[in-house]
Short mmCIF file of C-alpha atoms in Angstrom, two decimals:
data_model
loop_
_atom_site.label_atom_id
_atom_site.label_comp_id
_atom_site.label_asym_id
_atom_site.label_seq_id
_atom_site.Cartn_x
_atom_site.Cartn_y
_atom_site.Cartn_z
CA UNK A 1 -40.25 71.25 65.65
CA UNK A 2 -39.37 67.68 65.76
CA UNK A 3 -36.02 66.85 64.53
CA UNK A 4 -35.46 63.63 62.22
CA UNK A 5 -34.70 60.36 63.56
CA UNK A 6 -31.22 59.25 61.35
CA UNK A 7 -32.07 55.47 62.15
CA UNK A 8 -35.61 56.36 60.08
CA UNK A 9 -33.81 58.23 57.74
CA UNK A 10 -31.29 55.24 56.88
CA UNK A 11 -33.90 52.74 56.78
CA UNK A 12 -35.84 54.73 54.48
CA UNK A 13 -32.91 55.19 52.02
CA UNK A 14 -32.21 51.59 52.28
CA UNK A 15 -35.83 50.17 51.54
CA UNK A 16 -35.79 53.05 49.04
CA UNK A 17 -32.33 51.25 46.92
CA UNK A 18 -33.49 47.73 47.32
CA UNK A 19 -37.02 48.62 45.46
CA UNK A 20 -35.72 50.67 43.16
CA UNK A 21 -32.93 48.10 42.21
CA UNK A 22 -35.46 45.02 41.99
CA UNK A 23 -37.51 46.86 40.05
CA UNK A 24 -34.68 47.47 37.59
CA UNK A 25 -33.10 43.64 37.92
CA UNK A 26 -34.64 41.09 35.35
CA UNK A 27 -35.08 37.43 36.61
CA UNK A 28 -32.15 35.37 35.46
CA UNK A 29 -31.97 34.54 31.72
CA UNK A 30 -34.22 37.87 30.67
CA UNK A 31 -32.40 41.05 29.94
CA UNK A 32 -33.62 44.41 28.23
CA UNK A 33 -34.97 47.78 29.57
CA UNK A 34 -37.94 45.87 30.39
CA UNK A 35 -37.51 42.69 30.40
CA UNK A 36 -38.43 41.55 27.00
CA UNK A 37 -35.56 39.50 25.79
CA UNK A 38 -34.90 36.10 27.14
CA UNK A 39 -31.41 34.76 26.99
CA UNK A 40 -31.22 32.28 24.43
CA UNK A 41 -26.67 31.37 24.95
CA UNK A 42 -25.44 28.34 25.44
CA UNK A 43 -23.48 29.55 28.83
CA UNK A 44 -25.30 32.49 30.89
CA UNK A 45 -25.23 36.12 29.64
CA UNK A 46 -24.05 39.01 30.81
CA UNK A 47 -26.24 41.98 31.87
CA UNK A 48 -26.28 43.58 28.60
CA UNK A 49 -27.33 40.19 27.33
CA UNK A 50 -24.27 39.16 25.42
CA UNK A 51 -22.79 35.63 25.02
CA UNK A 52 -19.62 34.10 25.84
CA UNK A 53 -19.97 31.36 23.83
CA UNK A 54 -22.68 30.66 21.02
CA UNK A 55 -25.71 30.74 20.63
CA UNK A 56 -28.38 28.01 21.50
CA UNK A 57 -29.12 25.36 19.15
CA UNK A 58 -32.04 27.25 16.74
CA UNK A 59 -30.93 30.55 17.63
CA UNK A 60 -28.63 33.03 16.09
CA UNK A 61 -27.48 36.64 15.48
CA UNK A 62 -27.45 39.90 17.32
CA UNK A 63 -27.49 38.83 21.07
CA UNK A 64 -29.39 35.30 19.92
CA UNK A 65 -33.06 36.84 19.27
CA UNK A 66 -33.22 35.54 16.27
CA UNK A 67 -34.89 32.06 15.86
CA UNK A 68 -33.45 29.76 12.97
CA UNK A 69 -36.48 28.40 11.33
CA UNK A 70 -36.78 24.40 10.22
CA UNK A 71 -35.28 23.75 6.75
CA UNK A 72 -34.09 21.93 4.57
CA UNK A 73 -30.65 21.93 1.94
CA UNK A 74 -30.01 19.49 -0.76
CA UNK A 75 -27.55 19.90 -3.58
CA UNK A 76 -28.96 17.71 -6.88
CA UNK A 77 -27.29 16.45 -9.13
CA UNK A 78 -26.77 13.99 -7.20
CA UNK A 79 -28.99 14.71 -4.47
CA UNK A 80 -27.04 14.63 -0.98
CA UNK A 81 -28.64 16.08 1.60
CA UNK A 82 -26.45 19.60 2.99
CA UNK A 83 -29.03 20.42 6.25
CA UNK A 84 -26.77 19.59 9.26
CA UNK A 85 -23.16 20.76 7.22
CA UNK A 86 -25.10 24.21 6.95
CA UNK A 87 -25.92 23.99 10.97
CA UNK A 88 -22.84 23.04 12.01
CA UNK A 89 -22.45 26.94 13.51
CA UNK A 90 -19.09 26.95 12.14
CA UNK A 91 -19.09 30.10 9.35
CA UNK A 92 -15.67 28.68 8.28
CA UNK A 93 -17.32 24.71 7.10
CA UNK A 94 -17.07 25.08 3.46
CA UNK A 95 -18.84 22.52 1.07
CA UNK A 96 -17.30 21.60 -1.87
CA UNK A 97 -19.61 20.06 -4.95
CA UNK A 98 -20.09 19.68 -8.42
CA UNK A 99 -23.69 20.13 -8.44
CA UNK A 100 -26.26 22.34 -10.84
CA UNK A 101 -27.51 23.78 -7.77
CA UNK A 102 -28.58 24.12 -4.06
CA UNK A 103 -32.23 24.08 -2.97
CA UNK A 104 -33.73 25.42 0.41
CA UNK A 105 -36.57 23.95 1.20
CA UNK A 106 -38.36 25.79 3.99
CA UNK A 107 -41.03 24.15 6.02
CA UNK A 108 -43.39 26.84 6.13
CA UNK A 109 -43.70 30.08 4.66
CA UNK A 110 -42.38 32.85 7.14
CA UNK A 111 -41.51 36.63 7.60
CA UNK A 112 -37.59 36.74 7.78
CA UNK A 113 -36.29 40.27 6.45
CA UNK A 114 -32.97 38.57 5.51
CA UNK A 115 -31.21 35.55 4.56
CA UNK A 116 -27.69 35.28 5.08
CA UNK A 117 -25.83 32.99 2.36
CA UNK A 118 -22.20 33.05 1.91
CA UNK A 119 -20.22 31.82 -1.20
CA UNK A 120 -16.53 31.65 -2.82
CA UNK A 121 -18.57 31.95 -6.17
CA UNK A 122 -21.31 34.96 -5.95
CA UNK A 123 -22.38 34.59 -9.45
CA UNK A 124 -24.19 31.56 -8.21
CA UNK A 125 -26.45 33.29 -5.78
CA UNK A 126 -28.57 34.82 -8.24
CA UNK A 127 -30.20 31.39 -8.94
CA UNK A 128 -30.29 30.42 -5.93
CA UNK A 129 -31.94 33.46 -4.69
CA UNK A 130 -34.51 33.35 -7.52
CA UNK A 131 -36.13 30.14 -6.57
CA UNK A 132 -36.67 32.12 -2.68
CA UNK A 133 -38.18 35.16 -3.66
CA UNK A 134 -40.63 33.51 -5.76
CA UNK A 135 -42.09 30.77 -3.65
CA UNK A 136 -45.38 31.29 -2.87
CA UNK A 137 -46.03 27.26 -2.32
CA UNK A 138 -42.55 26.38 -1.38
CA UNK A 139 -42.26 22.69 -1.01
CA UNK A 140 -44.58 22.46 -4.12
CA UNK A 141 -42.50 24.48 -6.55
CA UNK A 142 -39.76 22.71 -5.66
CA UNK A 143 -40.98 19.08 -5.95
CA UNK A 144 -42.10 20.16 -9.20
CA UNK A 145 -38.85 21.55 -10.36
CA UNK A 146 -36.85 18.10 -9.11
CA UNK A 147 -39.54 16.46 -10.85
CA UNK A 148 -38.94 18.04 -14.30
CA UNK A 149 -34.98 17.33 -13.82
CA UNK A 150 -35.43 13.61 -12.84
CA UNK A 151 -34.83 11.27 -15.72
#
């Protein structure tokens, strides 16, 4: 019987590690068990695919997957436009008015299972919560309801 070669043997194990890590790496900026979640930080993430720092601009929450979709904010009463203040990714910007009420104004209709609003006054959610559940024509219920309120 032949015995094993140890050089064969070692080279064997070694090929055998380097394809079994590359086949487990991702290519820089995607992370996941299989790949499926590209790294949307501002800096570089870690292997798990967690940020340092923030998020990209249009992305937020758990590990940045989540895209922010185009809208717009404007308080009436007077009308002053809130977009930016409420993109400033700073959770601590507060904006003070004396307004009847905020509207969102999304640009299209989309699938997002949450919104995330946060107030010093809660009982004013409820209306402004109404007028997103019920949109079925966003921009047109809205222009409609500004319409009724302009003098």
């Amino acid at each position: 019987m032949k015995k094993p070669n140890l050089g064969s043997f070692v080279l064997f194990a070694c090929i055998s590690v380097c394809l079994i890590n590359s086949l487990s790496a991702c290519d820089k900026g995607w992370f996941g068990s299989e790949c499926q979640y590209k790294c949307r930080c501002r800096q570089s993430c870690n292997l798990e695919g967690e940020c340092p720092d923030k998020c990209e601009n249009g992305w937020f929450g758990y590990k940045c997957q989540y895209r922010l979709h185009p809208y717009t904010a404007v308080i009436y009463k007077p009308n002053y436009y809130v977009t930016t203040i409420l993109n400033d990714d700073n959770e601590n910007t507060c904006i003070t008015f004396e307004a009847d009420g905020l509207i969102i104004i999304l640009n299209e209709l989309y699938y997002n299972p949450w919104i995330r609003l946060s107030t010093l006054k809660p009982e004013n959610v409820h209306s402004t919560l109404r007028y997103l559940i019920q949109m079925l024509n966003v921009k047109e219920i809205i222009r409609r309801k500004l319409r009724a309120q302009s003098p």
